Tab-separated table of C-alpha atoms in Angstrom:
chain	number	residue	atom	x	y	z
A	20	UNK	CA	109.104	113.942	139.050
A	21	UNK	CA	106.630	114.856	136.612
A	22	UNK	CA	107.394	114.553	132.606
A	23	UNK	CA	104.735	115.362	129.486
A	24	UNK	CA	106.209	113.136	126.761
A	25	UNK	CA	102.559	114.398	124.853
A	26	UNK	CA	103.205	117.175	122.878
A	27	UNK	CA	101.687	115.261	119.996
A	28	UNK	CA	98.159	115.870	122.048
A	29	UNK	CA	98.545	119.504	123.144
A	30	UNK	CA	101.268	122.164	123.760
A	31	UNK	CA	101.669	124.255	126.950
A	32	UNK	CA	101.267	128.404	125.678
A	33	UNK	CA	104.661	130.106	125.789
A	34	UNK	CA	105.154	133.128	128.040
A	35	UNK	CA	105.320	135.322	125.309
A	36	UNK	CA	101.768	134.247	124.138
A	37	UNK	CA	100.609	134.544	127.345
A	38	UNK	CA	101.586	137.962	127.506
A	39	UNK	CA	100.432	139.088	123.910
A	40	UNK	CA	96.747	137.536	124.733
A	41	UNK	CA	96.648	139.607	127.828
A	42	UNK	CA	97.660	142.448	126.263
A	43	UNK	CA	95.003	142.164	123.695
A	44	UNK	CA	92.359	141.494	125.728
A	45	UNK	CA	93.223	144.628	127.714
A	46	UNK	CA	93.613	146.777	124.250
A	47	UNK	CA	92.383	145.049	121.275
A	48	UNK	CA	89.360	143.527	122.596
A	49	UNK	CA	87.084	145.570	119.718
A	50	UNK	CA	85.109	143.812	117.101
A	51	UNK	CA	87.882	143.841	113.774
A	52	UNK	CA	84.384	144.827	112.083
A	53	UNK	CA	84.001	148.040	113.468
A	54	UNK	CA	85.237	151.273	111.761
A	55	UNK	CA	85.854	153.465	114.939
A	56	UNK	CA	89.199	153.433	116.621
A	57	UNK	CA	88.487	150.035	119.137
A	58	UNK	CA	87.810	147.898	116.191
A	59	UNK	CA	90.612	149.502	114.167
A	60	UNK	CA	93.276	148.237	116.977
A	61	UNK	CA	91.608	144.488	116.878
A	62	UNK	CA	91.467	144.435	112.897
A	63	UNK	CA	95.490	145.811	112.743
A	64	UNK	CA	96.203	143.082	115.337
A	65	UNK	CA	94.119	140.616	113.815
A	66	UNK	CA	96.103	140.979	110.375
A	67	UNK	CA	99.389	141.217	112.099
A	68	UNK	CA	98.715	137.664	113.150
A	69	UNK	CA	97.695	136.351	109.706
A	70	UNK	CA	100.708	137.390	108.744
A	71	UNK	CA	102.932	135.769	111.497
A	72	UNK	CA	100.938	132.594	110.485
A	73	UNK	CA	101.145	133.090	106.905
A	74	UNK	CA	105.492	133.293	107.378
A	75	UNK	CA	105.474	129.951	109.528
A	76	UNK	CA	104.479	128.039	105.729
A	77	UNK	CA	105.499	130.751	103.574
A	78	UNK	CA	101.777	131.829	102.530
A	79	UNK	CA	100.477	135.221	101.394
A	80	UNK	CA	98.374	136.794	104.343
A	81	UNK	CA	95.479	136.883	102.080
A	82	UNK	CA	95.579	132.754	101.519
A	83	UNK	CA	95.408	132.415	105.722
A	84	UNK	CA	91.462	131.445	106.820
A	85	UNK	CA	91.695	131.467	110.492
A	86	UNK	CA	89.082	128.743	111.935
A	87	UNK	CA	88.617	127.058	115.685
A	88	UNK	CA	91.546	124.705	115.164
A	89	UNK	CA	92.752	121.934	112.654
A	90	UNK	CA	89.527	119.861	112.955
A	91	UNK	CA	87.369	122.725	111.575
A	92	UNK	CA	90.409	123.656	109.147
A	93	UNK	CA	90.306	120.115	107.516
A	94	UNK	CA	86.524	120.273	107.713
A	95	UNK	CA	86.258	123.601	105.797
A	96	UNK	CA	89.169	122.020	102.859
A	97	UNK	CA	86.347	119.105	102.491
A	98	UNK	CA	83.481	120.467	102.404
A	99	UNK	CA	84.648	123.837	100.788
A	100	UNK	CA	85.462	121.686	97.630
A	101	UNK	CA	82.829	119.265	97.889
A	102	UNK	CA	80.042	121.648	97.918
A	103	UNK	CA	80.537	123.287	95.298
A	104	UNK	CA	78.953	119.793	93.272
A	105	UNK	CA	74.886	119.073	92.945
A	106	UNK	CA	75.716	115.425	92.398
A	107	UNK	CA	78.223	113.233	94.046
A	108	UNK	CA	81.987	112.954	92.412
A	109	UNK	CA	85.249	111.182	93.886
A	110	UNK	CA	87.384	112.073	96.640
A	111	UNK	CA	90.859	110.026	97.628
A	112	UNK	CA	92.051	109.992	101.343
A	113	UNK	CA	94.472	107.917	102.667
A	114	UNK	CA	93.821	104.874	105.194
A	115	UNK	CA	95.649	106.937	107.640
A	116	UNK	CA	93.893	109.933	108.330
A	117	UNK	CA	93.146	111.974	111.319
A	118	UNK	CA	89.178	111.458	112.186
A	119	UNK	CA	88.776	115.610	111.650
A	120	UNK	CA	88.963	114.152	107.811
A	121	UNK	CA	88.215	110.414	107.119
A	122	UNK	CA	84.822	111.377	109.041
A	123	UNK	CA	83.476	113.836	107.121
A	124	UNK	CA	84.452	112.023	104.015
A	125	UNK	CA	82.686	108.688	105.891
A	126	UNK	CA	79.182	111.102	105.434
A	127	UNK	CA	79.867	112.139	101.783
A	128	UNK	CA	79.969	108.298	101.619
A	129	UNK	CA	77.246	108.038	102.805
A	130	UNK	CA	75.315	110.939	100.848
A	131	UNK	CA	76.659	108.995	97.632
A	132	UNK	CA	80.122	110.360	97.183
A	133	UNK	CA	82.448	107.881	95.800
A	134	UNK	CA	85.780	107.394	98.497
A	135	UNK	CA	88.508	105.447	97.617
A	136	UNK	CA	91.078	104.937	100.763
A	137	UNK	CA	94.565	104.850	99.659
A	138	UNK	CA	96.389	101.930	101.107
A	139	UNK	CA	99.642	102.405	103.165
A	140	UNK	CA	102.845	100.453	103.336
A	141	UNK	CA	104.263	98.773	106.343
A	142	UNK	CA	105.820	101.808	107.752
A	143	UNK	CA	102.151	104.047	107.327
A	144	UNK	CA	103.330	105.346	104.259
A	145	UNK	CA	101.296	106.231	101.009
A	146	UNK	CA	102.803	105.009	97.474
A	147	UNK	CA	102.435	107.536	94.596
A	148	UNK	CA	101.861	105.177	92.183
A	149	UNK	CA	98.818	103.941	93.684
A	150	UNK	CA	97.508	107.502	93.873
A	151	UNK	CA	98.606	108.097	90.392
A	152	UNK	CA	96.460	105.061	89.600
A	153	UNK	CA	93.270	105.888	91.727
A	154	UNK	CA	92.907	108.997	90.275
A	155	UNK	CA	89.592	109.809	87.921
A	156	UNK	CA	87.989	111.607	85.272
A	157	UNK	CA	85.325	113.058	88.485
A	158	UNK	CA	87.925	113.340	91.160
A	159	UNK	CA	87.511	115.916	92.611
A	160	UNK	CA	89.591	116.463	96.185
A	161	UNK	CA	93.049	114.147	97.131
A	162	UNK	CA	94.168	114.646	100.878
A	163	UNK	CA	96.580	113.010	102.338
A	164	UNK	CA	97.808	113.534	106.146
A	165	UNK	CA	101.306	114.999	106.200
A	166	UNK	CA	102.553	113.630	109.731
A	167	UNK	CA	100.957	110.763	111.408
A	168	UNK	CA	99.676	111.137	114.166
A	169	UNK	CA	99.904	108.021	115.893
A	170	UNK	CA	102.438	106.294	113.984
A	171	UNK	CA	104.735	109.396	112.917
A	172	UNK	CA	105.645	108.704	109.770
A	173	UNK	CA	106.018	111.716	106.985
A	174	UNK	CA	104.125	111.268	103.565
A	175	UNK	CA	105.966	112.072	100.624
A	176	UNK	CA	103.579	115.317	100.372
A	177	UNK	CA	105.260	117.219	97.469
A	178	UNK	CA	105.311	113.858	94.991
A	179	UNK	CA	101.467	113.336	95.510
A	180	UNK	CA	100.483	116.879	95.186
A	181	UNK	CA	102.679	117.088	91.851
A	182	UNK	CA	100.701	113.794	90.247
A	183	UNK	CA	97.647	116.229	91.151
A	184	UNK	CA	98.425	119.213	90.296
A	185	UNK	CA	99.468	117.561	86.656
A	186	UNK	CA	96.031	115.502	86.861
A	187	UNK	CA	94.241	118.819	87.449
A	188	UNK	CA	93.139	117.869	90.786
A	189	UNK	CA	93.058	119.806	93.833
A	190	UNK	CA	95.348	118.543	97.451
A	191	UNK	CA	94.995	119.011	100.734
A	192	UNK	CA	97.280	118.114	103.470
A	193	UNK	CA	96.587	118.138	107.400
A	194	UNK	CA	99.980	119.316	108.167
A	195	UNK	CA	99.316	120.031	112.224
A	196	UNK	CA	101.545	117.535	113.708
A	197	UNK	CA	104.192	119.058	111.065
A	198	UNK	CA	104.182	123.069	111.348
A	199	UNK	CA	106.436	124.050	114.240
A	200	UNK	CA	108.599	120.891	113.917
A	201	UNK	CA	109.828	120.406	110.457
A	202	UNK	CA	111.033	123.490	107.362
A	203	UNK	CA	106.759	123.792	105.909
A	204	UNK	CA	107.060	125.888	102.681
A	205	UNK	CA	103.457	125.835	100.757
A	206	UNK	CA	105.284	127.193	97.322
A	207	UNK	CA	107.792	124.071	97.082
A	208	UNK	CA	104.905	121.881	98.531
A	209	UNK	CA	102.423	122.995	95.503
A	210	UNK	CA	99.443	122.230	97.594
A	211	UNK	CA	96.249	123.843	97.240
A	212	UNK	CA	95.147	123.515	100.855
A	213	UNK	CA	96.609	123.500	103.997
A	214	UNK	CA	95.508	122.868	107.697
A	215	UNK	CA	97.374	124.224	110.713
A	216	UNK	CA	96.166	124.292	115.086
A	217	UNK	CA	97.651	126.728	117.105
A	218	UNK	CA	97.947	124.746	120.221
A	219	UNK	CA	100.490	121.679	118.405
A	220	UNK	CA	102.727	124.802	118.418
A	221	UNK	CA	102.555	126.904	122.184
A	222	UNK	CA	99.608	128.444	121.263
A	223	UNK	CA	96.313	128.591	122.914
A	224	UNK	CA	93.834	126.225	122.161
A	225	UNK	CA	90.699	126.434	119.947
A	226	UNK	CA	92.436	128.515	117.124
A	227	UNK	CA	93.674	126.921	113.484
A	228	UNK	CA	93.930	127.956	110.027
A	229	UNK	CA	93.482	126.715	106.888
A	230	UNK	CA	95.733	127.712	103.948
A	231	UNK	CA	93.608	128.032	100.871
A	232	UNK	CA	95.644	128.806	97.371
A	233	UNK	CA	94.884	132.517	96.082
A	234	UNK	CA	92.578	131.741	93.456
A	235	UNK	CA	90.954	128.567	94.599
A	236	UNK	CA	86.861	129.026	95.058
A	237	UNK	CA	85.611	127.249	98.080
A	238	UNK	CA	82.362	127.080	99.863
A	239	UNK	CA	81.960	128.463	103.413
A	240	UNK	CA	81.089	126.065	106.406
A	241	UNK	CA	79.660	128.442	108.347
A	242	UNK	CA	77.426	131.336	107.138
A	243	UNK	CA	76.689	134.841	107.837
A	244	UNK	CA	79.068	138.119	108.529
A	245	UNK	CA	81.023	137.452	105.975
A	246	UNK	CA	84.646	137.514	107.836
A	247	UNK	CA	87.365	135.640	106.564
A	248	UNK	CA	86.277	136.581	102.917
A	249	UNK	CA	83.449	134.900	103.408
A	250	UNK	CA	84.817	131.503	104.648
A	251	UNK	CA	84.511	131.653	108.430
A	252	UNK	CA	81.708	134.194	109.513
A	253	UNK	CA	81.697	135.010	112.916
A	254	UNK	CA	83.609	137.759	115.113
A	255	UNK	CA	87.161	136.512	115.632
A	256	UNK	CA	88.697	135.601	118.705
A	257	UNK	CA	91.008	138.223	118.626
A	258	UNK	CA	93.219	137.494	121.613
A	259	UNK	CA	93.259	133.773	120.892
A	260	UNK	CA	94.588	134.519	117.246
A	261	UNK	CA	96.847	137.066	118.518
A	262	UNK	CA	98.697	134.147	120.640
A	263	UNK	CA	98.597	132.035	117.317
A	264	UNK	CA	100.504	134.553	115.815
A	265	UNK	CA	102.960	135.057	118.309
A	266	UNK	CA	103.067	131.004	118.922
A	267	UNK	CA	103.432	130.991	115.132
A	268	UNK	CA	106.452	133.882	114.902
A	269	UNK	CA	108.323	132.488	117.433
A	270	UNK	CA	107.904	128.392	116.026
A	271	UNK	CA	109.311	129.813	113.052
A	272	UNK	CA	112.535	132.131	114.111
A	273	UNK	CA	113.311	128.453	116.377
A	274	UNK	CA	113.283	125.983	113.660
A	275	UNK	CA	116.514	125.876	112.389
A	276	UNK	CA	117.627	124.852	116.307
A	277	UNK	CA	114.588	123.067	117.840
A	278	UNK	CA	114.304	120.353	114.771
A	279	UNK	CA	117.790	119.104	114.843
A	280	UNK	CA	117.534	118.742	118.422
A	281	UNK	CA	113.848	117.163	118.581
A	282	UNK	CA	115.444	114.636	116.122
A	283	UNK	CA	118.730	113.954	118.425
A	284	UNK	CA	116.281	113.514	121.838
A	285	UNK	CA	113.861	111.473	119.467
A	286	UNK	CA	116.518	109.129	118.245
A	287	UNK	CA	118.200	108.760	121.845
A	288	UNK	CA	114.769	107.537	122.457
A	289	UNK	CA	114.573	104.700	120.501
A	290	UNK	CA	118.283	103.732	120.452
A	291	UNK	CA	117.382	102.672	124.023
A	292	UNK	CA	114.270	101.668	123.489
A	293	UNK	CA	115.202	98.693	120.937
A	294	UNK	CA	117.311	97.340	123.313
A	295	UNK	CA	113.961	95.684	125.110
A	296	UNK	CA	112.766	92.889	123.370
A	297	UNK	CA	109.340	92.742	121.856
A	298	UNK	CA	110.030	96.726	121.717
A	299	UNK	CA	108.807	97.340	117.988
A	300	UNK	CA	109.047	100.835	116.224
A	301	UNK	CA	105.872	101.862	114.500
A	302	UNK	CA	106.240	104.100	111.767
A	303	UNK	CA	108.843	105.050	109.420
A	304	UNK	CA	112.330	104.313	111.098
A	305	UNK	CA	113.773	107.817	109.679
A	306	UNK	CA	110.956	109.164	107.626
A	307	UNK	CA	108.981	110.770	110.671
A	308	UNK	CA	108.360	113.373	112.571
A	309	UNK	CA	111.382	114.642	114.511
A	310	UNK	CA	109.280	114.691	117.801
A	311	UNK	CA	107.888	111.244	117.834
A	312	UNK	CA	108.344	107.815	118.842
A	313	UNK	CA	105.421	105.062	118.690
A	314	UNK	CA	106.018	101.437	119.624
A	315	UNK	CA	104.073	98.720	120.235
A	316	UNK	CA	105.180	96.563	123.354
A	317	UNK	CA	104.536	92.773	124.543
A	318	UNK	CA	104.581	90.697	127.103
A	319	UNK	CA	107.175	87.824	127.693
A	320	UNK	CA	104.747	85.192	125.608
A	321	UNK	CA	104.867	87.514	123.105
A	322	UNK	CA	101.179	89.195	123.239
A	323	UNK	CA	100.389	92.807	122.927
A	324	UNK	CA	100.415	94.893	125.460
A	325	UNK	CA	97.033	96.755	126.129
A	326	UNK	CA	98.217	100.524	125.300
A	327	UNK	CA	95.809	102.609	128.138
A	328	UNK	CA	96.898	99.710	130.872
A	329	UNK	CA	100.482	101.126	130.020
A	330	UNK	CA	99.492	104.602	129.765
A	331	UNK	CA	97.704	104.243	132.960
A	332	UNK	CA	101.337	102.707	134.594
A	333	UNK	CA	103.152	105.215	133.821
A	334	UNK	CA	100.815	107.988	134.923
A	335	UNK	CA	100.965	106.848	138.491
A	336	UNK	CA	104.990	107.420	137.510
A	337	UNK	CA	104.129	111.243	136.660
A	338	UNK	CA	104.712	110.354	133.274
A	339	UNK	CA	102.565	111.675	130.583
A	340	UNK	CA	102.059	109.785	127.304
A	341	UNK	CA	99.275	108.617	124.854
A	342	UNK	CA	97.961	104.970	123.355
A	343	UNK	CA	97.882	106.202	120.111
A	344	UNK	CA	96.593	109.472	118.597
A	345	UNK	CA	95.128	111.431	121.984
A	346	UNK	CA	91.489	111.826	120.099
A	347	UNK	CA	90.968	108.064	120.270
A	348	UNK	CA	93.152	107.273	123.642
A	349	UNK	CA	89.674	106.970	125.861
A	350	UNK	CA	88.860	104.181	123.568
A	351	UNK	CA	89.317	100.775	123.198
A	352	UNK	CA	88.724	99.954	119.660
A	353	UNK	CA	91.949	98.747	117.441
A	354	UNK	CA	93.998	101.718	116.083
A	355	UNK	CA	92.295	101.880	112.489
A	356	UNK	CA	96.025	103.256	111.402
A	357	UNK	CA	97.679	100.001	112.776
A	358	UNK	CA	95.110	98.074	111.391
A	359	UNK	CA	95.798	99.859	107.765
A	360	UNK	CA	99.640	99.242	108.415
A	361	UNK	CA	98.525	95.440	108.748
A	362	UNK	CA	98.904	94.830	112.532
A	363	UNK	CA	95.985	92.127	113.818
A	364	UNK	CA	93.539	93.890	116.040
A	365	UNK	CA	94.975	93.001	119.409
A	366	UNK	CA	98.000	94.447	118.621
A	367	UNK	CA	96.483	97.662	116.810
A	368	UNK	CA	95.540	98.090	120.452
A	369	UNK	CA	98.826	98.160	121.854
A	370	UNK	CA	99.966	101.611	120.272
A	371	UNK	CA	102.132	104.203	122.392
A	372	UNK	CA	103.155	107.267	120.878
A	373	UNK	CA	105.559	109.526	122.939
A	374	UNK	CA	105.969	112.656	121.661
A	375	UNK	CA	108.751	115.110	122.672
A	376	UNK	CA	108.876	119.528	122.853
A	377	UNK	CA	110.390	122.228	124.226
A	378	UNK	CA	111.028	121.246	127.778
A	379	UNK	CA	111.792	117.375	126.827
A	380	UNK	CA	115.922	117.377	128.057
A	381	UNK	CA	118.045	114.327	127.851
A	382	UNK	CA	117.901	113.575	131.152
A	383	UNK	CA	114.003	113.142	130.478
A	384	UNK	CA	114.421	110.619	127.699
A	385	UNK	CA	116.539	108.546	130.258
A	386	UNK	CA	114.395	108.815	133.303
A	387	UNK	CA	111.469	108.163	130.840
A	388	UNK	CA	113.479	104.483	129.853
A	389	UNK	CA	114.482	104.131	132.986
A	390	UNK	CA	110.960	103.983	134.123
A	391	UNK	CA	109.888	101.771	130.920
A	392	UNK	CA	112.643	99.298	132.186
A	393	UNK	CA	110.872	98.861	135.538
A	394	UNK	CA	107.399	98.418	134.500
A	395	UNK	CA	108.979	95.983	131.653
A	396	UNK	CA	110.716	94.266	133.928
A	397	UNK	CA	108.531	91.417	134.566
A	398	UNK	CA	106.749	91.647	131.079
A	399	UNK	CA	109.603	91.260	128.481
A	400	UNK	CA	111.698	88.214	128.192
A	401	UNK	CA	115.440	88.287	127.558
A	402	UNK	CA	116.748	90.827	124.835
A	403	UNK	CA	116.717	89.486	121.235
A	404	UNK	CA	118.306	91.832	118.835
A	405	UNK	CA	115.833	94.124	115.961
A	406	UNK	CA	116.432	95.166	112.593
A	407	UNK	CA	114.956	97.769	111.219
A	408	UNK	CA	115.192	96.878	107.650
């Protein structure tokens, strides 16, 4: 038997992508820029999908920048504010971020930008009182991810962009774990900026967008053409943003169905989960994403677990999950979000996150424990009731 409990790392495309890339490669394979007929058919199909992807968060097409995915979309929010200053100002992240943004702000560190990381709870979360408090007369740029990644837990994103928006200061959220999975409406939100990736969502890889606000000025990351009103030059991959669209038409028409039942296979999950011992729930017990679980397991002297040992186990089971976010699971350095969430750096290297989708089925989630239990077996000691208070 072969399971993917990784949809938090990549998506399979859905047949009716599939089909709607093919189909443009075979009749809208133009260049959008072009004025005869060819081009005509890519730039109408082109636009069609910024509009499919502009429903998914409720966005005007016009506010939609498509880019190569969410790391270049969380890029482009950076940089496309921070450019715009000769001197170094402030910028706020949180302790918590995806590498696609506490990097780049790590080198505007570095080129004299003042950062200050916004400190998490026990459960990965972000206080708004301590953003309300780290804010400054030169801030400049406050992003804050909206679903962990590794750790799963949901930031209260419409609080923290409202203490902005009333300090003046523009937000931007990394909302790629989020679109597809939970009700994403930019209006009610009030952010400024937005980041999306069309493959957390059955569509192909190496397209993303990034929501910009009508009327919010940024600077372009890459230069040239002048596509994406001047944001994103280059000729569009027109068949890969065609499946986005579709990908992002179809995530949106499901939603009402797919998150109450992510939530009821996620929670099945864990109710058998916590009955191992030494079985600990990272994250926010109910505050998360509907399509994750993350734990952190140990042994029966109590020490942690080495997370790519486990994920290596239950590979040779045809099981498919990650030790901690999939862009740092070839590595063995502690989990800089555990570490943040105050775990000691053996255990920060214990993470597994098993994230659920489309195909996941009950019968998965209890083959998947089933499994656990085996490889547990001679690991865990006796069962000791948790609380999750």
């Amino acid at each position: 038997m072969q399971l993917y409990f990784d949809y938090g790392a990549t998506t399979p495309c859905r047949a009716e992508v599939l089909a709607a890339m093919l189909a443009a490669y075979e009749q809208q394979w133009g260049n959008p820029a072009s004025i005869h007929a060819w081009g005509q058919r890519a730039a109408i199909a082109l636009e069609q999908a910024r509009m499919q992807v502009a429903a998914l968060i409720n966005a005007h097409a016009d506010e939609i920048i498509f880019t190569s995915g969410g790391t270049e979309a969380d890029n482009l929010a950076l940089a496309g504010i921070t450019q715009q200053y000769s001197t170094p100002q402030h910028l706020i992240i949180s302790a918590v971020e995806h590498s696609a943004i506490a990097k780049p702000a790590a080198a505007l560190a570095a080129q004299g930008w003042q950062v200050t990381y916004l400190g998490v709870n026990r459960w990965g979360q972000v206080e708004p009182a301590q953003l309300r408090q780290a804010l400054r007369d030169n801030t400049v740029l406050v992003s804050v991810i909206y679903g962990q990644s590794e750790v799963g837990t949901l930031q209260p994103i419409g609080e923290l962009a409202a203490i902005c928006q009333e300090a003046g200061v523009r937000f931007h959220t990394d909302a790629v774990q989020v679109a597809g999975r939970c009700p994403l409406d930019v209006r009610r939100l009030g952010v400024d900026l937005l980041s999306l990736s069309s493959h957390k969502i059955y569509g192909p890889q190496g397209a993303g967008a990034l929501y910009v606000r009508s009327g919010l000025a940024l600077e372009p990351l890459l230069r040239g053409g002048g596509q994406e009103l001047g944001l994103r030059s280059g000729t569009p991959a027109v068949p890969t943003l065609v499946g986005f669209g579709v990908a992002a038409e179809r995530a949106a028409a499901e939603l009402e169905t797919e998150h109450p039942r992510l939530i009821q296979l996620r929670d099945r999950l864990w109710q058998q989960l916590q009955m191992h011992p030494q079985v600990e729930l990272t994250g926010h017990p109910w505050q998360r994403l509907p399509h994750h679980v993350s734990v952190i397991l140990r042994d029966r002297h109590g020490q942690p677990l080495n997370g790519k040992t486990f994920v290596r186990q239950l590979n040779l089971a045809g099981i498919a999950v990650s030790a901690g976010s999939a862009c740092h699971s070839g590595q063995t350095q502690p989990s800089s979000t555990l570490l943040a969430m105050g775990y000691d750096p053996d255990t920060a290297k214990a993470g597994i996150r098993i994230t659920l989708g489309h195909q996941t089925t009950a019968e998965d989630i209890d083959w998947l424990v089933m499994v656990l239990r085996q490889y547990l077996a001679d690991a865990i000691a006796p069962a000791v009731p948790m609380s999750l208070s």
